[in-house]
């Protein structure tokens, strides 16, 4: 997936606001070395640095890293893939917010091995990602509408990896981690741009569903999906998506 760093920053900055909350789970300390995995445009990486830790933000998107470097020249960033970090026992902690669900299930063990190798003994892996059922209503509605418009293949497309606590904790354990905390919880998430929020969210994060869909149909499918979601997503003048979060703290033994 190619990211539009500018649009992401303008329209989806709620990711950072919620991310600040997950930073309290990381508890960065002065002098610690921390790797921010999938740092995007660098807002939280910079927060970690401001809290006194030495931090490196990594992301597989060169566009995001370019933007991060421009926005936060005092913070270090590199283009690196999550499954091939290239560090050995170098960091006290690896942190990740709203990114791990983009890594396919088959590549998760490789990413976990890379994080394990990157951590110093006793280091911690602290993260939040989409958990089981995340944006379930949004995606199931989109699938239904794609079927209504005669696109059954697109409707069946695999989406992102949203595991349960049990599934993810056991994957972490298999990779050698000791999981000391894991939780799954609902967090309805405010969408930007009111009625256009659903359409913009799908366009930004789920555009692969439209591969091979006629241009004229795409607009109608987005409209129809937003309309069908309105009774569930729209209240008190705001639009909320059905986010579900998975958080964990796991140690390298
Ligand atoms: C999430 O943070 O849960 C998420 C963000 C974009 C697409 C899918 C899920």
PDB file of C-alpha atoms in Angstrom, residues 37-176:
ATOM      1  CA  UNK A  37       8.156   0.329  14.590  1.00  0.00           C
ATOM      2  CA  UNK A  38       5.974   1.733  11.789  1.00  0.00           C
ATOM      3  CA  UNK A  39       6.461   5.311  12.932  1.00  0.00           C
ATOM      4  CA  UNK A  40       4.511   6.878  10.037  1.00  0.00           C
ATOM      5  CA  UNK A  41       5.015  10.624   9.942  1.00  0.00           C
ATOM      6  CA  UNK A  42       6.820  10.575  13.285  1.00  0.00           C
ATOM      7  CA  UNK A  43       4.566  12.339  15.797  1.00  0.00           C
ATOM      8  CA  UNK A  44       4.821   9.701  18.526  1.00  0.00           C
ATOM      9  CA  UNK A  45       8.510   9.027  17.808  1.00  0.00           C
ATOM     10  CA  UNK A  46       9.177  12.672  18.543  1.00  0.00           C
ATOM     11  CA  UNK A  47       7.078  12.500  21.727  1.00  0.00           C
ATOM     12  CA  UNK A  48       9.219   9.577  22.910  1.00  0.00           C
ATOM     13  CA  UNK A  49      12.375  11.628  22.286  1.00  0.00           C
ATOM     14  CA  UNK A  50      10.873  14.580  24.155  1.00  0.00           C
ATOM     15  CA  UNK A  51      10.307  12.276  27.117  1.00  0.00           C
ATOM     16  CA  UNK A  52      14.083  11.769  27.279  1.00  0.00           C
ATOM     17  CA  UNK A  53      14.647   8.456  25.505  1.00  0.00           C
ATOM     18  CA  UNK A  54      16.946   7.897  22.541  1.00  0.00           C
ATOM     19  CA  UNK A  55      14.616   6.910  19.756  1.00  0.00           C
ATOM     20  CA  UNK A  56      14.761   5.641  16.199  1.00  0.00           C
ATOM     21  CA  UNK A  57      11.590   5.738  14.084  1.00  0.00           C
ATOM     22  CA  UNK A  58      11.409   3.175  11.293  1.00  0.00           C
ATOM     23  CA  UNK A  59       8.839   2.747   8.547  1.00  0.00           C
ATOM     24  CA  UNK A  60       8.745   0.884   5.239  1.00  0.00           C
ATOM     25  CA  UNK A  61       7.302   3.955   3.488  1.00  0.00           C
ATOM     26  CA  UNK A  62       9.993   6.291   2.163  1.00  0.00           C
ATOM     27  CA  UNK A  63       7.355   8.997   1.761  1.00  0.00           C
ATOM     28  CA  UNK A  64       6.394   8.817   5.445  1.00  0.00           C
ATOM     29  CA  UNK A  65      10.050   8.895   6.549  1.00  0.00           C
ATOM     30  CA  UNK A  66      10.749  11.909   4.354  1.00  0.00           C
ATOM     31  CA  UNK A  67       7.829  13.720   5.958  1.00  0.00           C
ATOM     32  CA  UNK A  68       8.904  12.649   9.475  1.00  0.00           C
ATOM     33  CA  UNK A  69      12.449  13.941   8.920  1.00  0.00           C
ATOM     34  CA  UNK A  70      11.118  17.293   7.699  1.00  0.00           C
ATOM     35  CA  UNK A  71       8.671  17.660  10.583  1.00  0.00           C
ATOM     36  CA  UNK A  72      11.051  16.533  13.351  1.00  0.00           C
ATOM     37  CA  UNK A  73      14.656  17.249  12.300  1.00  0.00           C
ATOM     38  CA  UNK A  74      15.995  16.451  15.798  1.00  0.00           C
ATOM     39  CA  UNK A  75      14.595  12.916  15.752  1.00  0.00           C
ATOM     40  CA  UNK A  76      16.223   9.990  13.927  1.00  0.00           C
ATOM     41  CA  UNK A  77      14.249   8.132  11.245  1.00  0.00           C
ATOM     42  CA  UNK A  78      15.094   5.387   8.749  1.00  0.00           C
ATOM     43  CA  UNK A  79      13.293   3.461   6.006  1.00  0.00           C
ATOM     44  CA  UNK A  80      13.331  -0.132   7.322  1.00  0.00           C
ATOM     45  CA  UNK A  81      10.900  -3.027   6.923  1.00  0.00           C
ATOM     46  CA  UNK A  82       9.332  -4.516  10.071  1.00  0.00           C
ATOM     47  CA  UNK A  83      10.266  -8.060   9.072  1.00  0.00           C
ATOM     48  CA  UNK A  84      13.937  -7.219   8.510  1.00  0.00           C
ATOM     49  CA  UNK A  85      15.050  -4.715  11.148  1.00  0.00           C
ATOM     50  CA  UNK A  86      18.757  -5.518  10.979  1.00  0.00           C
ATOM     51  CA  UNK A  87      19.594  -4.818  14.659  1.00  0.00           C
ATOM     52  CA  UNK A  88      20.924  -7.225  17.274  1.00  0.00           C
ATOM     53  CA  UNK A  89      20.331  -6.723  21.028  1.00  0.00           C
ATOM     54  CA  UNK A  90      20.382  -2.953  20.480  1.00  0.00           C
ATOM     55  CA  UNK A  91      17.190  -1.531  22.056  1.00  0.00           C
ATOM     56  CA  UNK A  92      15.574  -1.492  25.505  1.00  0.00           C
ATOM     57  CA  UNK A  93      12.119  -1.383  23.946  1.00  0.00           C
ATOM     58  CA  UNK A  94      10.286  -1.724  20.648  1.00  0.00           C
ATOM     59  CA  UNK A  95       7.084   0.297  20.457  1.00  0.00           C
ATOM     60  CA  UNK A  96       4.370   0.147  17.809  1.00  0.00           C
ATOM     61  CA  UNK A  97       1.052   1.901  17.411  1.00  0.00           C
ATOM     62  CA  UNK A  98      -1.700   1.049  14.891  1.00  0.00           C
ATOM     63  CA  UNK A  99       0.641  -0.723  12.504  1.00  0.00           C
ATOM     64  CA  UNK A 100       1.019  -4.437  13.280  1.00  0.00           C
ATOM     65  CA  UNK A 101      -2.359  -5.304  11.709  1.00  0.00           C
ATOM     66  CA  UNK A 102      -0.910  -4.289   8.300  1.00  0.00           C
ATOM     67  CA  UNK A 103       1.521  -7.214   8.481  1.00  0.00           C
ATOM     68  CA  UNK A 104       0.006 -10.356   6.969  1.00  0.00           C
ATOM     69  CA  UNK A 105      -0.569 -13.314   9.322  1.00  0.00           C
ATOM     70  CA  UNK A 106       2.069 -15.356   7.468  1.00  0.00           C
ATOM     71  CA  UNK A 107       4.685 -12.605   8.011  1.00  0.00           C
ATOM     72  CA  UNK A 108       3.924 -12.002  11.700  1.00  0.00           C
ATOM     73  CA  UNK A 109       6.386 -14.661  12.993  1.00  0.00           C
ATOM     74  CA  UNK A 110       9.157 -13.081  10.902  1.00  0.00           C
ATOM     75  CA  UNK A 111       8.373  -9.633  12.329  1.00  0.00           C
ATOM     76  CA  UNK A 112       8.262 -11.035  15.895  1.00  0.00           C
ATOM     77  CA  UNK A 113      11.631 -12.757  15.379  1.00  0.00           C
ATOM     78  CA  UNK A 114      13.086  -9.483  14.084  1.00  0.00           C
ATOM     79  CA  UNK A 115      11.768  -7.589  17.136  1.00  0.00           C
ATOM     80  CA  UNK A 116      13.054 -10.289  19.496  1.00  0.00           C
ATOM     81  CA  UNK A 117      16.543 -10.116  17.962  1.00  0.00           C
ATOM     82  CA  UNK A 118      16.502  -6.300  18.056  1.00  0.00           C
ATOM     83  CA  UNK A 119      15.768  -6.180  21.806  1.00  0.00           C
ATOM     84  CA  UNK A 120      18.403  -6.364  24.512  1.00  0.00           C
ATOM     85  CA  UNK A 121      17.838  -9.233  26.969  1.00  0.00           C
ATOM     86  CA  UNK A 122      15.064  -8.092  29.334  1.00  0.00           C
ATOM     87  CA  UNK A 123      13.807  -5.602  26.735  1.00  0.00           C
ATOM     88  CA  UNK A 124      10.114  -5.060  26.114  1.00  0.00           C
ATOM     89  CA  UNK A 125       7.793  -5.061  23.093  1.00  0.00           C
ATOM     90  CA  UNK A 126       4.861  -2.712  23.741  1.00  0.00           C
ATOM     91  CA  UNK A 127       2.165  -2.212  21.141  1.00  0.00           C
ATOM     92  CA  UNK A 128      -1.389  -1.416  20.215  1.00  0.00           C
ATOM     93  CA  UNK A 129      -3.032  -2.685  17.032  1.00  0.00           C
ATOM     94  CA  UNK A 130      -6.469  -3.514  15.663  1.00  0.00           C
ATOM     95  CA  UNK A 131      -7.895  -6.513  17.518  1.00  0.00           C
ATOM     96  CA  UNK A 132     -10.434  -9.162  16.537  1.00  0.00           C
ATOM     97  CA  UNK A 133     -13.552  -7.567  15.001  1.00  0.00           C
ATOM     98  CA  UNK A 134     -11.842  -4.219  14.382  1.00  0.00           C
ATOM     99  CA  UNK A 135     -13.917  -2.061  11.984  1.00  0.00           C
ATOM    100  CA  UNK A 136     -15.989  -5.211  11.534  1.00  0.00           C
ATOM    101  CA  UNK A 137     -19.189  -3.337  10.765  1.00  0.00           C
ATOM    102  CA  UNK A 138     -17.476  -1.024   8.269  1.00  0.00           C
ATOM    103  CA  UNK A 139     -15.867  -3.877   6.346  1.00  0.00           C
ATOM    104  CA  UNK A 140     -18.869  -6.220   6.443  1.00  0.00           C
ATOM    105  CA  UNK A 141     -21.095  -3.396   5.149  1.00  0.00           C
ATOM    106  CA  UNK A 142     -18.630  -2.630   2.362  1.00  0.00           C
ATOM    107  CA  UNK A 143     -18.545  -6.347   1.439  1.00  0.00           C
ATOM    108  CA  UNK A 144     -22.369  -6.461   1.373  1.00  0.00           C
ATOM    109  CA  UNK A 145     -22.613  -3.409  -0.887  1.00  0.00           C
ATOM    110  CA  UNK A 146     -19.904  -4.747  -3.227  1.00  0.00           C
ATOM    111  CA  UNK A 147     -22.011  -7.905  -3.590  1.00  0.00           C
ATOM    112  CA  UNK A 148     -25.132  -5.821  -4.255  1.00  0.00           C
ATOM    113  CA  UNK A 149     -23.278  -4.102  -7.104  1.00  0.00           C
ATOM    114  CA  UNK A 150     -22.145  -7.404  -8.628  1.00  0.00           C
ATOM    115  CA  UNK A 151     -18.545  -7.601  -7.343  1.00  0.00           C
ATOM    116  CA  UNK A 152     -18.450 -10.894  -5.401  1.00  0.00           C
ATOM    117  CA  UNK A 153     -14.715 -11.385  -5.877  1.00  0.00           C
ATOM    118  CA  UNK A 154     -13.854  -7.989  -4.408  1.00  0.00           C
ATOM    119  CA  UNK A 155     -16.365  -8.590  -1.589  1.00  0.00           C
ATOM    120  CA  UNK A 156     -14.416 -11.689  -0.551  1.00  0.00           C
ATOM    121  CA  UNK A 157     -11.012 -10.046  -0.524  1.00  0.00           C
ATOM    122  CA  UNK A 158      -8.866 -10.688   2.569  1.00  0.00           C
ATOM    123  CA  UNK A 159      -8.498  -7.622   4.726  1.00  0.00           C
ATOM    124  CA  UNK A 160      -6.031  -6.872   7.517  1.00  0.00           C
ATOM    125  CA  UNK A 161      -4.872  -9.092  10.390  1.00  0.00           C
ATOM    126  CA  UNK A 162      -6.987  -8.413  13.487  1.00  0.00           C
ATOM    127  CA  UNK A 163      -6.188 -11.212  15.979  1.00  0.00           C
ATOM    128  CA  UNK A 164      -7.756 -12.122  19.302  1.00  0.00           C
ATOM    129  CA  UNK A 165      -5.748 -11.823  22.525  1.00  0.00           C
ATOM    130  CA  UNK A 166      -5.327 -15.594  22.703  1.00  0.00           C
ATOM    131  CA  UNK A 167      -4.124 -15.912  19.136  1.00  0.00           C
ATOM    132  CA  UNK A 168      -1.627 -13.054  19.383  1.00  0.00           C
ATOM    133  CA  UNK A 169      -0.309 -13.894  22.844  1.00  0.00           C
ATOM    134  CA  UNK A 170       0.422 -17.444  21.753  1.00  0.00           C
ATOM    135  CA  UNK A 171       2.238 -16.187  18.612  1.00  0.00           C
ATOM    136  CA  UNK A 172       4.347 -13.911  20.835  1.00  0.00           C
ATOM    137  CA  UNK A 173       5.102 -16.802  23.171  1.00  0.00           C
ATOM    138  CA  UNK A 174       6.118 -18.972  20.237  1.00  0.00           C
ATOM    139  CA  UNK A 175       8.583 -16.250  19.235  1.00  0.00           C
ATOM    140  CA  UNK A 176      10.129 -16.479  22.723  1.00  0.00           C
TER     141      UNK A 176
END
